[in-house]
PDB file of C-alpha atoms in Angstrom:
ATOM      1  CA  UNK A 278      -8.504 -17.086  -7.448  1.00  0.00           C
ATOM      2  CA  UNK A 279      -7.154 -14.131  -9.204  1.00  0.00           C
ATOM      3  CA  UNK A 280      -7.119 -11.811  -6.232  1.00  0.00           C
ATOM      4  CA  UNK A 281      -7.089  -8.073  -6.875  1.00  0.00           C
ATOM      5  CA  UNK A 282      -7.035  -7.192 -10.585  1.00  0.00           C
ATOM      6  CA  UNK A 283      -7.017  -3.786 -12.294  1.00  0.00           C
ATOM      7  CA  UNK A 284      -7.961  -2.547 -15.787  1.00  0.00           C
ATOM      8  CA  UNK A 285      -6.242  -1.125 -17.821  1.00  0.00           C
ATOM      9  CA  UNK A 286      -2.491  -1.569 -16.956  1.00  0.00           C
ATOM     10  CA  UNK A 287      -1.448   1.667 -18.765  1.00  0.00           C
ATOM     11  CA  UNK A 288      -3.013   4.704 -20.073  1.00  0.00           C
ATOM     12  CA  UNK A 289      -2.192   7.926 -21.665  1.00  0.00           C
ATOM     13  CA  UNK A 290      -4.760  10.835 -21.698  1.00  0.00           C
ATOM     14  CA  UNK A 291      -4.829  14.239 -22.726  1.00  0.00           C
ATOM     15  CA  UNK A 292      -5.590  17.221 -20.379  1.00  0.00           C
ATOM     16  CA  UNK A 293      -9.388  17.395 -20.014  1.00  0.00           C
ATOM     17  CA  UNK A 294     -10.264  13.866 -21.039  1.00  0.00           C
ATOM     18  CA  UNK A 295     -12.151  11.471 -18.883  1.00  0.00           C
ATOM     19  CA  UNK A 296     -11.576   7.866 -18.023  1.00  0.00           C
ATOM     20  CA  UNK A 297     -12.498   5.105 -15.570  1.00  0.00           C
ATOM     21  CA  UNK A 298     -10.157   2.643 -13.804  1.00  0.00           C
ATOM     22  CA  UNK A 299     -11.708  -0.649 -12.812  1.00  0.00           C
ATOM     23  CA  UNK A 300     -10.675  -2.785  -9.876  1.00  0.00           C
ATOM     24  CA  UNK A 301     -12.109  -6.242  -9.342  1.00  0.00           C
ATOM     25  CA  UNK A 302     -11.534  -8.640  -6.406  1.00  0.00           C
ATOM     26  CA  UNK A 303     -12.758 -12.233  -6.083  1.00  0.00           C
ATOM     27  CA  UNK A 304     -12.012 -12.775  -2.446  1.00  0.00           C
ATOM     28  CA  UNK A 305     -15.515 -11.430  -1.243  1.00  0.00           C
ATOM     29  CA  UNK A 306     -13.889  -8.644   0.558  1.00  0.00           C
ATOM     30  CA  UNK A 307     -16.049  -5.801   2.024  1.00  0.00           C
ATOM     31  CA  UNK A 308     -13.515  -3.049   2.104  1.00  0.00           C
ATOM     32  CA  UNK A 309     -11.841  -1.623  -1.132  1.00  0.00           C
ATOM     33  CA  UNK A 310      -9.394   1.323  -1.490  1.00  0.00           C
ATOM     34  CA  UNK A 311      -7.839   3.467  -4.210  1.00  0.00           C
ATOM     35  CA  UNK A 312      -4.315   4.711  -3.598  1.00  0.00           C
ATOM     36  CA  UNK A 313      -1.972   6.870  -5.853  1.00  0.00           C
ATOM     37  CA  UNK A 314       1.811   6.431  -5.725  1.00  0.00           C
ATOM     38  CA  UNK A 315       4.285   9.186  -6.900  1.00  0.00           C
ATOM     39  CA  UNK A 316       7.903   9.194  -6.821  1.00  0.00           C
ATOM     40  CA  UNK A 317       9.284  10.249  -3.473  1.00  0.00           C
ATOM     41  CA  UNK A 318       5.900  10.072  -1.773  1.00  0.00           C
ATOM     42  CA  UNK A 319       4.238   7.191   0.137  1.00  0.00           C
ATOM     43  CA  UNK A 320       0.912   5.572  -1.062  1.00  0.00           C
ATOM     44  CA  UNK A 321      -1.756   8.110  -0.438  1.00  0.00           C
ATOM     45  CA  UNK A 322      -5.566   7.222  -0.083  1.00  0.00           C
ATOM     46  CA  UNK A 323      -7.841   8.632  -2.629  1.00  0.00           C
ATOM     47  CA  UNK A 324     -11.279   7.085  -1.857  1.00  0.00           C
ATOM     48  CA  UNK A 325     -12.387   3.870  -0.017  1.00  0.00           C
ATOM     49  CA  UNK A 326     -15.473   1.877   0.340  1.00  0.00           C
ATOM     50  CA  UNK A 327     -16.669  -0.089   3.291  1.00  0.00           C
ATOM     51  CA  UNK A 328     -19.231  -2.106   1.442  1.00  0.00           C
ATOM     52  CA  UNK A 329     -21.503  -2.261  -1.615  1.00  0.00           C
ATOM     53  CA  UNK A 330     -22.971   0.974  -2.419  1.00  0.00           C
ATOM     54  CA  UNK A 331     -20.863   2.939   0.012  1.00  0.00           C
ATOM     55  CA  UNK A 332     -17.960   5.412  -0.652  1.00  0.00           C
ATOM     56  CA  UNK A 333     -15.968   7.882   1.192  1.00  0.00           C
ATOM     57  CA  UNK A 334     -13.045  10.325   0.750  1.00  0.00           C
ATOM     58  CA  UNK A 335      -9.522   9.681   1.706  1.00  0.00           C
ATOM     59  CA  UNK A 336      -6.458  11.978   1.835  1.00  0.00           C
ATOM     60  CA  UNK A 337      -6.389  13.129  -1.674  1.00  0.00           C
ATOM     61  CA  UNK A 338      -9.887  12.978  -3.203  1.00  0.00           C
ATOM     62  CA  UNK A 339     -10.069  16.094  -5.360  1.00  0.00           C
ATOM     63  CA  UNK A 340     -10.581  15.501  -9.063  1.00  0.00           C
ATOM     64  CA  UNK A 341     -11.562  11.821  -8.569  1.00  0.00           C
ATOM     65  CA  UNK A 342     -15.108  10.104  -8.105  1.00  0.00           C
ATOM     66  CA  UNK A 343     -15.742   6.378  -7.256  1.00  0.00           C
ATOM     67  CA  UNK A 344     -18.566   3.999  -7.366  1.00  0.00           C
ATOM     68  CA  UNK A 345     -19.063   0.695  -5.904  1.00  0.00           C
ATOM     69  CA  UNK A 346     -22.407  -0.828  -7.312  1.00  0.00           C
ATOM     70  CA  UNK A 347     -21.158  -4.325  -7.029  1.00  0.00           C
ATOM     71  CA  UNK A 348     -19.279  -5.872  -3.956  1.00  0.00           C
ATOM     72  CA  UNK A 349     -16.389  -7.071  -6.194  1.00  0.00           C
ATOM     73  CA  UNK A 350     -15.906  -4.068  -8.209  1.00  0.00           C
ATOM     74  CA  UNK A 351     -14.704  -0.405  -7.285  1.00  0.00           C
ATOM     75  CA  UNK A 352     -14.374   2.127 -10.126  1.00  0.00           C
ATOM     76  CA  UNK A 353     -12.251   5.270 -10.032  1.00  0.00           C
ATOM     77  CA  UNK A 354     -13.246   8.006 -12.364  1.00  0.00           C
ATOM     78  CA  UNK A 355     -11.396  11.106 -13.820  1.00  0.00           C
ATOM     79  CA  UNK A 356     -13.809  13.568 -15.181  1.00  0.00           C
ATOM     80  CA  UNK A 357     -11.409  15.946 -16.500  1.00  0.00           C
ATOM     81  CA  UNK A 358      -7.733  14.817 -16.283  1.00  0.00           C
ATOM     82  CA  UNK A 359      -5.047  17.128 -15.366  1.00  0.00           C
ATOM     83  CA  UNK A 360      -1.205  16.492 -15.559  1.00  0.00           C
ATOM     84  CA  UNK A 361      -1.074  16.457 -11.747  1.00  0.00           C
ATOM     85  CA  UNK A 362      -3.093  13.252 -11.985  1.00  0.00           C
ATOM     86  CA  UNK A 363      -0.142  11.543 -13.775  1.00  0.00           C
ATOM     87  CA  UNK A 364       0.624   8.612 -11.265  1.00  0.00           C
ATOM     88  CA  UNK A 365       0.367   4.920 -10.538  1.00  0.00           C
ATOM     89  CA  UNK A 366      -2.992   3.836  -9.054  1.00  0.00           C
ATOM     90  CA  UNK A 367      -3.259   0.971  -6.967  1.00  0.00           C
ATOM     91  CA  UNK A 368      -6.401  -0.670  -5.614  1.00  0.00           C
ATOM     92  CA  UNK A 369      -6.440  -2.765  -2.517  1.00  0.00           C
ATOM     93  CA  UNK A 370      -9.065  -4.868  -0.689  1.00  0.00           C
ATOM     94  CA  UNK A 371      -9.571  -6.080   2.897  1.00  0.00           C
ATOM     95  CA  UNK A 372     -11.951  -8.661   3.994  1.00  0.00           C
ATOM     96  CA  UNK A 373     -13.901  -6.755   6.846  1.00  0.00           C
ATOM     97  CA  UNK A 374     -13.522  -4.295   9.715  1.00  0.00           C
ATOM     98  CA  UNK A 375     -11.817  -6.808  12.010  1.00  0.00           C
ATOM     99  CA  UNK A 376      -9.395  -8.131   9.677  1.00  0.00           C
ATOM    100  CA  UNK A 377      -6.310  -6.045   8.914  1.00  0.00           C
ATOM    101  CA  UNK A 378      -4.298  -7.005   5.951  1.00  0.00           C
ATOM    102  CA  UNK A 379      -4.915  -4.957   2.669  1.00  0.00           C
ATOM    103  CA  UNK A 380      -4.089  -6.926  -0.572  1.00  0.00           C
ATOM    104  CA  UNK A 381      -3.062  -4.886  -3.639  1.00  0.00           C
ATOM    105  CA  UNK A 382      -3.603  -5.116  -7.235  1.00  0.00           C
ATOM    106  CA  UNK A 383      -0.832  -4.763  -9.766  1.00  0.00           C
ATOM    107  CA  UNK A 384      -1.459  -1.078 -10.588  1.00  0.00           C
ATOM    108  CA  UNK A 385      -2.387   1.142 -13.500  1.00  0.00           C
ATOM    109  CA  UNK A 386       0.055   3.629 -14.723  1.00  0.00           C
ATOM    110  CA  UNK A 387      -1.659   6.669 -15.899  1.00  0.00           C
ATOM    111  CA  UNK A 388       0.041   9.753 -17.815  1.00  0.00           C
ATOM    112  CA  UNK A 389      -1.844  12.880 -18.432  1.00  0.00           C
ATOM    113  CA  UNK A 390      -0.302  15.002 -21.172  1.00  0.00           C
TER     114      UNK A 390
ATOM    115  CA  UNK B 244      -1.386  13.575  12.166  1.00  0.00           C
ATOM    116  CA  UNK B 245      -0.147  10.065  11.733  1.00  0.00           C
ATOM    117  CA  UNK B 246       3.608   9.975  10.413  1.00  0.00           C
ATOM    118  CA  UNK B 247       5.738   7.078   9.226  1.00  0.00           C
ATOM    119  CA  UNK B 248       9.359   7.691   8.310  1.00  0.00           C
ATOM    120  CA  UNK B 249      11.636   5.032   6.716  1.00  0.00           C
ATOM    121  CA  UNK B 250      15.371   4.947   6.617  1.00  0.00           C
ATOM    122  CA  UNK B 251      17.539   4.750   4.783  1.00  0.00           C
ATOM    123  CA  UNK B 252      15.835   5.850   1.453  1.00  0.00           C
ATOM    124  CA  UNK B 253      18.122   3.506  -0.404  1.00  0.00           C
ATOM    125  CA  UNK B 254      20.503   0.613   0.583  1.00  0.00           C
ATOM    126  CA  UNK B 255      23.014  -1.135  -1.376  1.00  0.00           C
ATOM    127  CA  UNK B 256      24.295  -4.389   0.078  1.00  0.00           C
ATOM    128  CA  UNK B 257      26.680  -7.215  -1.105  1.00  0.00           C
ATOM    129  CA  UNK B 258      25.179 -10.603  -1.318  1.00  0.00           C
ATOM    130  CA  UNK B 259      25.371 -12.085   2.205  1.00  0.00           C
ATOM    131  CA  UNK B 260      25.912  -8.736   3.837  1.00  0.00           C
ATOM    132  CA  UNK B 261      23.187  -8.529   6.620  1.00  0.00           C
ATOM    133  CA  UNK B 262      21.459  -5.192   7.542  1.00  0.00           C
ATOM    134  CA  UNK B 263      18.452  -3.607   8.895  1.00  0.00           C
ATOM    135  CA  UNK B 264      15.839  -1.177   7.580  1.00  0.00           C
ATOM    136  CA  UNK B 265      14.183   1.322   9.887  1.00  0.00           C
ATOM    137  CA  UNK B 266      10.461   2.543  10.075  1.00  0.00           C
ATOM    138  CA  UNK B 267       9.671   5.045  12.871  1.00  0.00           C
ATOM    139  CA  UNK B 268       6.197   6.315  13.478  1.00  0.00           C
ATOM    140  CA  UNK B 269       4.074   8.626  15.440  1.00  0.00           C
ATOM    141  CA  UNK B 270       0.447   7.670  15.499  1.00  0.00           C
ATOM    142  CA  UNK B 271      -2.460   7.861  17.857  1.00  0.00           C
ATOM    143  CA  UNK B 272      -3.861   4.386  18.774  1.00  0.00           C
ATOM    144  CA  UNK B 273      -1.678   2.079  16.665  1.00  0.00           C
ATOM    145  CA  UNK B 274      -3.614  -1.020  15.726  1.00  0.00           C
ATOM    146  CA  UNK B 275      -0.869  -2.518  13.633  1.00  0.00           C
ATOM    147  CA  UNK B 276       2.218  -2.039  11.685  1.00  0.00           C
ATOM    148  CA  UNK B 277       2.709  -3.575   8.310  1.00  0.00           C
ATOM    149  CA  UNK B 278       5.646  -4.308   6.020  1.00  0.00           C
ATOM    150  CA  UNK B 279       5.036  -4.783   2.345  1.00  0.00           C
ATOM    151  CA  UNK B 280       7.462  -5.627  -0.412  1.00  0.00           C
ATOM    152  CA  UNK B 281       7.080  -3.942  -3.974  1.00  0.00           C
ATOM    153  CA  UNK B 282       8.934  -5.065  -6.937  1.00  0.00           C
ATOM    154  CA  UNK B 283       9.276  -2.545  -9.974  1.00  0.00           C
ATOM    155  CA  UNK B 284       6.016  -2.296 -11.862  1.00  0.00           C
ATOM    156  CA  UNK B 285       4.077  -4.434  -9.325  1.00  0.00           C
ATOM    157  CA  UNK B 286       1.657  -3.816  -6.502  1.00  0.00           C
ATOM    158  CA  UNK B 287       2.774  -4.122  -2.873  1.00  0.00           C
ATOM    159  CA  UNK B 288       3.118  -7.564  -1.475  1.00  0.00           C
ATOM    160  CA  UNK B 289       2.107  -8.221   2.086  1.00  0.00           C
ATOM    161  CA  UNK B 290       5.039  -9.544   4.322  1.00  0.00           C
ATOM    162  CA  UNK B 291       4.131  -9.104   7.984  1.00  0.00           C
ATOM    163  CA  UNK B 292       1.863  -7.523  10.590  1.00  0.00           C
ATOM    164  CA  UNK B 293       3.064  -6.644  14.021  1.00  0.00           C
ATOM    165  CA  UNK B 294       0.585  -5.653  16.743  1.00  0.00           C
ATOM    166  CA  UNK B 295       2.443  -5.068  20.150  1.00  0.00           C
ATOM    167  CA  UNK B 296       5.870  -3.964  21.283  1.00  0.00           C
ATOM    168  CA  UNK B 297       8.433  -6.768  21.598  1.00  0.00           C
ATOM    169  CA  UNK B 298       6.623  -8.825  18.842  1.00  0.00           C
ATOM    170  CA  UNK B 299       8.842 -10.474  16.154  1.00  0.00           C
ATOM    171  CA  UNK B 300       7.956 -12.303  12.988  1.00  0.00           C
ATOM    172  CA  UNK B 301      10.155 -14.185  10.464  1.00  0.00           C
ATOM    173  CA  UNK B 302       9.848 -15.191   6.787  1.00  0.00           C
ATOM    174  CA  UNK B 303      12.941 -16.748   5.247  1.00  0.00           C
ATOM    175  CA  UNK B 304      15.806 -14.229   5.391  1.00  0.00           C
ATOM    176  CA  UNK B 305      13.522 -11.552   6.724  1.00  0.00           C
ATOM    177  CA  UNK B 306      12.746 -10.740  10.409  1.00  0.00           C
ATOM    178  CA  UNK B 307      10.342  -7.853  11.517  1.00  0.00           C
ATOM    179  CA  UNK B 308      10.523  -6.549  15.050  1.00  0.00           C
ATOM    180  CA  UNK B 309       8.517  -3.764  16.850  1.00  0.00           C
ATOM    181  CA  UNK B 310       8.987  -1.238  19.572  1.00  0.00           C
ATOM    182  CA  UNK B 311       6.769   1.609  20.831  1.00  0.00           C
ATOM    183  CA  UNK B 312       8.195   4.032  18.393  1.00  0.00           C
ATOM    184  CA  UNK B 313       9.882   1.929  15.555  1.00  0.00           C
ATOM    185  CA  UNK B 314       9.918  -1.115  13.649  1.00  0.00           C
ATOM    186  CA  UNK B 315      12.964  -2.880  12.056  1.00  0.00           C
ATOM    187  CA  UNK B 316      13.179  -5.191   9.195  1.00  0.00           C
ATOM    188  CA  UNK B 317      16.256  -7.258   9.553  1.00  0.00           C
ATOM    189  CA  UNK B 318      17.751  -8.949   6.368  1.00  0.00           C
ATOM    190  CA  UNK B 319      19.994 -11.837   7.041  1.00  0.00           C
ATOM    191  CA  UNK B 320      22.469 -12.933   4.213  1.00  0.00           C
ATOM    192  CA  UNK B 321      20.549 -11.221   1.584  1.00  0.00           C
ATOM    193  CA  UNK B 322      20.262 -12.658  -2.013  1.00  0.00           C
ATOM    194  CA  UNK B 323      19.877 -10.620  -5.290  1.00  0.00           C
ATOM    195  CA  UNK B 324      16.305 -11.885  -5.313  1.00  0.00           C
ATOM    196  CA  UNK B 325      15.579  -9.743  -2.121  1.00  0.00           C
ATOM    197  CA  UNK B 326      16.091  -6.588  -4.039  1.00  0.00           C
ATOM    198  CA  UNK B 327      12.872  -4.463  -3.916  1.00  0.00           C
ATOM    199  CA  UNK B 328      11.421  -1.520  -2.196  1.00  0.00           C
ATOM    200  CA  UNK B 329      10.315  -2.211   1.203  1.00  0.00           C
ATOM    201  CA  UNK B 330       7.212  -0.274   2.459  1.00  0.00           C
ATOM    202  CA  UNK B 331       6.079   0.313   6.059  1.00  0.00           C
ATOM    203  CA  UNK B 332       2.674   1.220   7.022  1.00  0.00           C
ATOM    204  CA  UNK B 333       0.756   1.886  10.376  1.00  0.00           C
ATOM    205  CA  UNK B 334      -2.911   1.178  10.715  1.00  0.00           C
ATOM    206  CA  UNK B 335      -4.855   3.400  13.153  1.00  0.00           C
ATOM    207  CA  UNK B 336      -8.441   4.575  13.638  1.00  0.00           C
ATOM    208  CA  UNK B 337      -9.197   7.593  11.435  1.00  0.00           C
ATOM    209  CA  UNK B 338     -11.787   9.661  13.520  1.00  0.00           C
ATOM    210  CA  UNK B 339     -13.140  11.473  10.295  1.00  0.00           C
ATOM    211  CA  UNK B 340     -13.254   8.231   8.222  1.00  0.00           C
ATOM    212  CA  UNK B 341     -14.975   6.118  10.938  1.00  0.00           C
ATOM    213  CA  UNK B 342     -12.621   3.108  10.063  1.00  0.00           C
ATOM    214  CA  UNK B 343      -8.993   1.971  10.313  1.00  0.00           C
ATOM    215  CA  UNK B 344      -6.724   3.444   7.768  1.00  0.00           C
ATOM    216  CA  UNK B 345      -3.130   2.859   6.565  1.00  0.00           C
ATOM    217  CA  UNK B 346      -0.483   5.391   6.588  1.00  0.00           C
ATOM    218  CA  UNK B 347       2.567   4.514   4.289  1.00  0.00           C
ATOM    219  CA  UNK B 348       6.082   5.552   4.579  1.00  0.00           C
ATOM    220  CA  UNK B 349       8.064   6.401   1.603  1.00  0.00           C
ATOM    221  CA  UNK B 350       9.879   3.124   1.378  1.00  0.00           C
ATOM    222  CA  UNK B 351      13.398   1.886   1.322  1.00  0.00           C
ATOM    223  CA  UNK B 352      14.792   0.571  -1.949  1.00  0.00           C
ATOM    224  CA  UNK B 353      17.037  -2.254  -1.296  1.00  0.00           C
ATOM    225  CA  UNK B 354      19.561  -3.318  -4.002  1.00  0.00           C
ATOM    226  CA  UNK B 355      21.548  -6.706  -3.355  1.00  0.00           C
ATOM    227  CA  UNK B 356      24.581  -6.920  -5.542  1.00  0.00           C
ATOM    228  CA  UNK B 357      25.754 -10.524  -6.515  1.00  0.00           C
TER     229      UNK B 357
END
């Protein structure tokens, strides 16, 4: 039982390049989340999903897209990366609506030059 | 708008020197308050959930308490391995989202010196 895993761990992009971050969970959780963490700021929600095939916007969704084609995977895409998207990205999952704890992955450190 | 404020931003303790971290919050319809531990380069690790004022939970040297406006994370006789950033988050119903969401504080960075 690996829990929540994220790929890749590190990535450096040039402005304008695109990439996809992969989050996978093996706990059969319905809910999945993407957060970003920046120095001096709390974790901020980018997008989330309440089940396979669903996605919704969080607090800071601009510049990102997501997809949840399979229950166990949640993808975060950057179509045209900008330096402001330099951050550490965390994926989290939660079992269902009436269970509360979110479990986090190890993070992806992204630098956009 | 839900707000979570953690203090202090950073705390240095000698090994064995007990202290408390504070998390104050303003939220409409609190469902739960969460404490996470985050080590450098790692994801947040769940510690506690508190649901109602007066509730307390303990884990080893850590004890979390909750009032109607704030939560405390008490650290008794800390050891160097307790050094980490401690995050507080409140869970409340997000009307626009149609589900419960977490709002995080900025964290308290704890350093325990041998």
